[in-house]
PDB file of C-alpha atoms in Angstrom:
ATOM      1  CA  UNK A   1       6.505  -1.800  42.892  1.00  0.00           C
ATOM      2  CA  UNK A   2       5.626  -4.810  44.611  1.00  0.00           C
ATOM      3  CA  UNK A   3       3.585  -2.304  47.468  1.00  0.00           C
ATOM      4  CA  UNK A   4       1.789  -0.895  44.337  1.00  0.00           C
ATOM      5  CA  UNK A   5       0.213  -4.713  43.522  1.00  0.00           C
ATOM      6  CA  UNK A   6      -0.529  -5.820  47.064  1.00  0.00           C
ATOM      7  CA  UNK A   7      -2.391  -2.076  47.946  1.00  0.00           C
ATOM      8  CA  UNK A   8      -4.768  -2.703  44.820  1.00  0.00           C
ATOM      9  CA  UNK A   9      -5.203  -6.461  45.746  1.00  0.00           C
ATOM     10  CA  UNK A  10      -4.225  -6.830  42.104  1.00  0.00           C
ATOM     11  CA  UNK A  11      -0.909  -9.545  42.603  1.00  0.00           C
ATOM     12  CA  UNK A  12      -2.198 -11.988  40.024  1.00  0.00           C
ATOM     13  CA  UNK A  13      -2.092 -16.061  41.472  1.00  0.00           C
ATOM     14  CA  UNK A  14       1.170 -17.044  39.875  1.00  0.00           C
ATOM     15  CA  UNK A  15       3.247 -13.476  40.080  1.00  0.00           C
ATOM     16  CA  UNK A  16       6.635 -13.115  41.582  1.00  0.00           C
ATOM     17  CA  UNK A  17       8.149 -10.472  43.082  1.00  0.00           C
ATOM     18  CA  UNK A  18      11.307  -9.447  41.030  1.00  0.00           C
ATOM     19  CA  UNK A  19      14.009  -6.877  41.796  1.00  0.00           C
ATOM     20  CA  UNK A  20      13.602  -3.013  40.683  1.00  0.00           C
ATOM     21  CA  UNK A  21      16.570  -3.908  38.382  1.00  0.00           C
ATOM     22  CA  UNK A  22      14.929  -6.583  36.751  1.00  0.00           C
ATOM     23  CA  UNK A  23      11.723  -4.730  36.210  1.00  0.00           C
ATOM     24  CA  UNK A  24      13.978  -1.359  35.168  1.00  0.00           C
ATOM     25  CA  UNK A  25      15.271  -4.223  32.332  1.00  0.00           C
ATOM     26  CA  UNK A  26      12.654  -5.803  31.066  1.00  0.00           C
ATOM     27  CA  UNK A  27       9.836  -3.255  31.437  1.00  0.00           C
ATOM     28  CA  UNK A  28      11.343   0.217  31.738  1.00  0.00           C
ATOM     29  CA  UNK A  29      13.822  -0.119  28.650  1.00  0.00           C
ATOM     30  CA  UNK A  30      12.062  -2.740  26.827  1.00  0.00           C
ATOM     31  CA  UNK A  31      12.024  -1.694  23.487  1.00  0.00           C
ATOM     32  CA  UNK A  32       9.544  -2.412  20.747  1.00  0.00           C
ATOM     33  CA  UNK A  33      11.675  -5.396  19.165  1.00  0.00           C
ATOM     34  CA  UNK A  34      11.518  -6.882  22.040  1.00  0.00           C
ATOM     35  CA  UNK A  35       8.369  -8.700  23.990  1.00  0.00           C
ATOM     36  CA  UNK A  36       8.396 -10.065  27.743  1.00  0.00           C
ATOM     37  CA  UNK A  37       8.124 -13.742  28.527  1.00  0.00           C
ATOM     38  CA  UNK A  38       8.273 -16.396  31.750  1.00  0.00           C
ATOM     39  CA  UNK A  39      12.168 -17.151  31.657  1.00  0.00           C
ATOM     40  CA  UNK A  40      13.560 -19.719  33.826  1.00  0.00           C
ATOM     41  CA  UNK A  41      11.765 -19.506  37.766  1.00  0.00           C
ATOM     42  CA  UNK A  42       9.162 -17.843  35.970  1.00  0.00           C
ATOM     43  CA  UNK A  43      11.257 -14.613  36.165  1.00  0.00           C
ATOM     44  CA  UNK A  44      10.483 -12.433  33.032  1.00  0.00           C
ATOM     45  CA  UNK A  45      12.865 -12.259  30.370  1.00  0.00           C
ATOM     46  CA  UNK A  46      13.136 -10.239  27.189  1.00  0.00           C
ATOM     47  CA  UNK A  47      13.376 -11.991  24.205  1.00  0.00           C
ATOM     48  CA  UNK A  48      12.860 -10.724  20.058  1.00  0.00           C
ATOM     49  CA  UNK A  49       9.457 -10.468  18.701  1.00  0.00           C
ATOM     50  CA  UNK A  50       9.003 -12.800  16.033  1.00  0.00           C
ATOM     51  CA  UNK A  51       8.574 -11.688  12.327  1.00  0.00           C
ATOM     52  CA  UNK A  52       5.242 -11.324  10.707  1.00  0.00           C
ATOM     53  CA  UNK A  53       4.081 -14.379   9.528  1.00  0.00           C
ATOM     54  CA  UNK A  54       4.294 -14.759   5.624  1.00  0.00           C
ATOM     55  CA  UNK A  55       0.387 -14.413   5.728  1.00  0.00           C
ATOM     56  CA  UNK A  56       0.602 -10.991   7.232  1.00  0.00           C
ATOM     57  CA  UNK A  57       3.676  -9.953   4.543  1.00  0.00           C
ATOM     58  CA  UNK A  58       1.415 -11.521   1.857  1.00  0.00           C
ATOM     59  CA  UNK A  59      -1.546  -9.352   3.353  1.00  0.00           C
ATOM     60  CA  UNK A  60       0.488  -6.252   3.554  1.00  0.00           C
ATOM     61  CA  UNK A  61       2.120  -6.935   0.426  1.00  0.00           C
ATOM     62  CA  UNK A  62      -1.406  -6.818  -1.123  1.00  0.00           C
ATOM     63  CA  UNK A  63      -2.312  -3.925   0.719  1.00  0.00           C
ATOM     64  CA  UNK A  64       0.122  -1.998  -1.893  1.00  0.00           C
ATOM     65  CA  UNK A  65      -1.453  -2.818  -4.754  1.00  0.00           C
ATOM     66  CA  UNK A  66      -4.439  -0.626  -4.867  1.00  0.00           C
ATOM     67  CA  UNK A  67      -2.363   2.285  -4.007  1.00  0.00           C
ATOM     68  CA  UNK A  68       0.168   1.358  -6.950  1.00  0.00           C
ATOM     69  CA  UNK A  69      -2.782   0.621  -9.643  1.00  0.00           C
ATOM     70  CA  UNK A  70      -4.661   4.503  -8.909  1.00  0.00           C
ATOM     71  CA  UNK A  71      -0.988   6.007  -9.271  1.00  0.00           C
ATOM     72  CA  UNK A  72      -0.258   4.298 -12.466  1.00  0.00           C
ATOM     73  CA  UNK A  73      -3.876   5.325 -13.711  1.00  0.00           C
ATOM     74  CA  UNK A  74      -3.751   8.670 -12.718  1.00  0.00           C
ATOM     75  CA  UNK A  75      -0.379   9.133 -13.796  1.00  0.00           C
ATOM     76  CA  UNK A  76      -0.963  10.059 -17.440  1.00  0.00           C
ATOM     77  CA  UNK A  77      -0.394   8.575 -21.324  1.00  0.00           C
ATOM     78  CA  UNK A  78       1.614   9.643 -23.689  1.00  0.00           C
ATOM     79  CA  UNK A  79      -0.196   9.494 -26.943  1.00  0.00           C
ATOM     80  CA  UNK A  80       0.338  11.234 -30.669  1.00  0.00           C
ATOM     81  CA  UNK A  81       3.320  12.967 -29.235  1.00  0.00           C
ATOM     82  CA  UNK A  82       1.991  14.273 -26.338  1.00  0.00           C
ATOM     83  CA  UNK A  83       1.312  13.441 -22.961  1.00  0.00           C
ATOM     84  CA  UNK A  84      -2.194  13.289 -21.480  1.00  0.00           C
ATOM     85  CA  UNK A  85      -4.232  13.660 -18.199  1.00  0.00           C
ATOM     86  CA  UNK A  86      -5.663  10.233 -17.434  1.00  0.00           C
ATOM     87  CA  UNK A  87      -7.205  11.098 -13.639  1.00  0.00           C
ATOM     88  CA  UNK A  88     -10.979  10.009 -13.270  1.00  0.00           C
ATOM     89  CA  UNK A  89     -11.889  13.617 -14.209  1.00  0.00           C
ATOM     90  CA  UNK A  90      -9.789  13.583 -17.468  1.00  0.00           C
ATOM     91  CA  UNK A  91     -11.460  10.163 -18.180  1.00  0.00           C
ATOM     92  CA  UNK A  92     -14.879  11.342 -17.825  1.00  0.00           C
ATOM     93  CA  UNK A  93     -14.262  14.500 -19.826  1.00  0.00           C
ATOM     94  CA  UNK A  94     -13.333  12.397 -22.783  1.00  0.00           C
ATOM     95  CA  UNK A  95     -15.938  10.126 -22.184  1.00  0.00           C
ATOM     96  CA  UNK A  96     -18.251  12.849 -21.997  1.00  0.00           C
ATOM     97  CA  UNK A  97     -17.127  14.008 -24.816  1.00  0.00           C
ATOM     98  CA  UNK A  98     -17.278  11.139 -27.112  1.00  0.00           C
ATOM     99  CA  UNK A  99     -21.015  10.747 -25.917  1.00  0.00           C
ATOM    100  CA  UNK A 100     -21.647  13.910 -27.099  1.00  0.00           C
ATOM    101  CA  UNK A 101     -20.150  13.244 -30.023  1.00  0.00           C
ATOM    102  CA  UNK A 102     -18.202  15.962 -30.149  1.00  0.00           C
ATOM    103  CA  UNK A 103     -15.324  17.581 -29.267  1.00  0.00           C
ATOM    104  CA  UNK A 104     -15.864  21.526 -27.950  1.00  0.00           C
ATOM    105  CA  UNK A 105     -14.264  24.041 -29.795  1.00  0.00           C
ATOM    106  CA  UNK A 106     -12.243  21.080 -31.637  1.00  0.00           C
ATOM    107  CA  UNK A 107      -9.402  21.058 -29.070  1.00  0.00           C
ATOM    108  CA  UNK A 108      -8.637  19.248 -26.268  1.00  0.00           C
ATOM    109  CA  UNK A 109      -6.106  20.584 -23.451  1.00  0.00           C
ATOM    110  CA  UNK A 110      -2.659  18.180 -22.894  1.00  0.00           C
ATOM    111  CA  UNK A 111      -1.039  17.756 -19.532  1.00  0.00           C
ATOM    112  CA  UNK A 112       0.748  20.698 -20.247  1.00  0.00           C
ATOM    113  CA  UNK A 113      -2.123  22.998 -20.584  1.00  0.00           C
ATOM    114  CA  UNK A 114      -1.874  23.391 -23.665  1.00  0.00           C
ATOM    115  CA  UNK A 115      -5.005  23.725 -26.419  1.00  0.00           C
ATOM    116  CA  UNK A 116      -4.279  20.929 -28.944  1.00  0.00           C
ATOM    117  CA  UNK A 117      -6.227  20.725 -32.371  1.00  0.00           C
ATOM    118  CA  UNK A 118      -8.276  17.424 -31.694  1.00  0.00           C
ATOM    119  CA  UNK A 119     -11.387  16.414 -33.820  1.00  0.00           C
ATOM    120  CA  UNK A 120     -13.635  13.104 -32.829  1.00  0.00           C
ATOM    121  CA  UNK A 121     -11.291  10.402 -34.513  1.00  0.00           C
ATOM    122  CA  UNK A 122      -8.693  11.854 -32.603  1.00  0.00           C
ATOM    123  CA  UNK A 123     -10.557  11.790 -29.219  1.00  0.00           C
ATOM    124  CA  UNK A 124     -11.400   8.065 -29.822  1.00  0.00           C
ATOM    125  CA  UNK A 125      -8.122   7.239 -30.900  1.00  0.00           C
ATOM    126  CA  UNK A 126      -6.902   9.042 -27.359  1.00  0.00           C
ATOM    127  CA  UNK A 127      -9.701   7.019 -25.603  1.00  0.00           C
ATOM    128  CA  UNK A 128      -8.301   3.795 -26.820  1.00  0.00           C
ATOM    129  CA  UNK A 129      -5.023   4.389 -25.704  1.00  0.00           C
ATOM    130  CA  UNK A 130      -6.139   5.403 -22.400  1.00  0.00           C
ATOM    131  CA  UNK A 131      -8.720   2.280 -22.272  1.00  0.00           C
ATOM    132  CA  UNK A 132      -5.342  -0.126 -23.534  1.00  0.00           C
ATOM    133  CA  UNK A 133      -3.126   1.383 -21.101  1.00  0.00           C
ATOM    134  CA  UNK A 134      -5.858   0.767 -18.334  1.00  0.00           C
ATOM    135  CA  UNK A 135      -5.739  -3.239 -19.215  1.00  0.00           C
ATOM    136  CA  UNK A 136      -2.261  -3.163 -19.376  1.00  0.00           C
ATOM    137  CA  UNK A 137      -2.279  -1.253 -15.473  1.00  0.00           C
ATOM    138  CA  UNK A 138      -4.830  -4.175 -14.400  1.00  0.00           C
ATOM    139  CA  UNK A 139      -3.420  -7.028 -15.740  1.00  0.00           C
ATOM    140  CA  UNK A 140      -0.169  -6.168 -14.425  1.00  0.00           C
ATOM    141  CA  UNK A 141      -1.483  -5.875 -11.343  1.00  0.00           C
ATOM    142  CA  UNK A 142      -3.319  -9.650 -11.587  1.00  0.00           C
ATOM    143  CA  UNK A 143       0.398 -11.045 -12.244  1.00  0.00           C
ATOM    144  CA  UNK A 144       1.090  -9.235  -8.990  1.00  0.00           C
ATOM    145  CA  UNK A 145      -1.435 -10.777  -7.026  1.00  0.00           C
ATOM    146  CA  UNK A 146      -0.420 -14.111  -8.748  1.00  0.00           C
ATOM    147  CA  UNK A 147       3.530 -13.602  -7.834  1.00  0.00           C
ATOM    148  CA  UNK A 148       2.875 -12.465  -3.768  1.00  0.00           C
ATOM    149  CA  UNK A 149       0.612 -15.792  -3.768  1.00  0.00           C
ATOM    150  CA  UNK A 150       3.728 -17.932  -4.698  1.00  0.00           C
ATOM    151  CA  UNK A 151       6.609 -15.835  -3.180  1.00  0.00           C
ATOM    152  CA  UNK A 152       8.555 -16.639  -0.339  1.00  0.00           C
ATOM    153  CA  UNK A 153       8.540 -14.474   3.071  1.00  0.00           C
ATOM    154  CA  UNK A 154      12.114 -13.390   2.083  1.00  0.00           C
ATOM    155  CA  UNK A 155      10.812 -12.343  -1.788  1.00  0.00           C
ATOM    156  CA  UNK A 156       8.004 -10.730  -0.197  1.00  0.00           C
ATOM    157  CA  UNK A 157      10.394  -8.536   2.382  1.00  0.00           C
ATOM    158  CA  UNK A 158      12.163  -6.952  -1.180  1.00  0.00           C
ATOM    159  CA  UNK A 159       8.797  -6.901  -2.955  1.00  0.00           C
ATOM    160  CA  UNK A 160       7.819  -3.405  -4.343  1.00  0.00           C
ATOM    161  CA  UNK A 161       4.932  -2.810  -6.860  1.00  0.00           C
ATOM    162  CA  UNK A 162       5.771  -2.058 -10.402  1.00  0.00           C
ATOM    163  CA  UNK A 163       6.554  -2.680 -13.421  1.00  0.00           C
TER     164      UNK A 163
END
């Protein structure tokens, strides 16, 4: 190992020539958990990485949200006894359709696929669920944001987006 250093005129100032045990130990096997550091003589040493800091959990705990929010949008409404697409696409359809004031061939198709009598007071009144349900997805997501921002790194380890 050392012969490797000195033939590329590479041995930094301060090195030390350790064993081939000690570098099979603390390079070789190192695993990830682990990070190398200057133990006593300046010999390396192994010793654990530390933790994210409870900026980076915040940050990654953050980092879920946005995934979370387009699932719970996407995932549908149930409304007047049936459940209903809510995806962008759905959402412009309706709004499409309430532009247009009117509703083609006076039914609208369910999560299920099926053809559903719907006339335009019952489009709107599907709208406004949809449009409540979105507030309710954002604002639950705000109190979110708000909660990470005061938790502690141990609340934040535990912390999974929902409801």
């Amino acid at each position: 190992m050392i012969a490797d250093y000195l033939a590329n005129d590479a041995w930094p100032e301060d090195g030390k020539p350790i064993s081939d045990e000690l570098f099979a130990e603390v390079v070789l096997t190192r695993s990830p958990e682990k990070e190398m550091q200057p133990g006593p003589g300046g010999l390396p040493i192994l010793v654990d990485r530390p933790g994210p800091t409870i900026e980076e959990r915040r940050a990654s705990a953050m980092l879920l949200l946005p995934a979370w929010e387009a699932s719970e949008r996407a995932a549908g409404i149930d409304h007047a006894g049936r459940r209903w697409l809510t995806t962008p696409e759905a959402l412009q359809d309706i709004r499409d359709s309430l532009l247009a004031a009117l509703v083609p061939g006076n039914q609208w198709i369910d999560a299920n696929r099926n053809a559903v009598p719907m006339d335009l007071p019952g489009l709107q009144a599907l709208w406004q669920a949809c449009v409540s349900r979105g507030a309710l997805i954002y604002q639950r997501r705000l109190q979110m944001e708000a909660d990470i921002a005061a938790m502690t790194a141990e609340a934040m380890q535990a912390f999974v987006p929902g409801w």
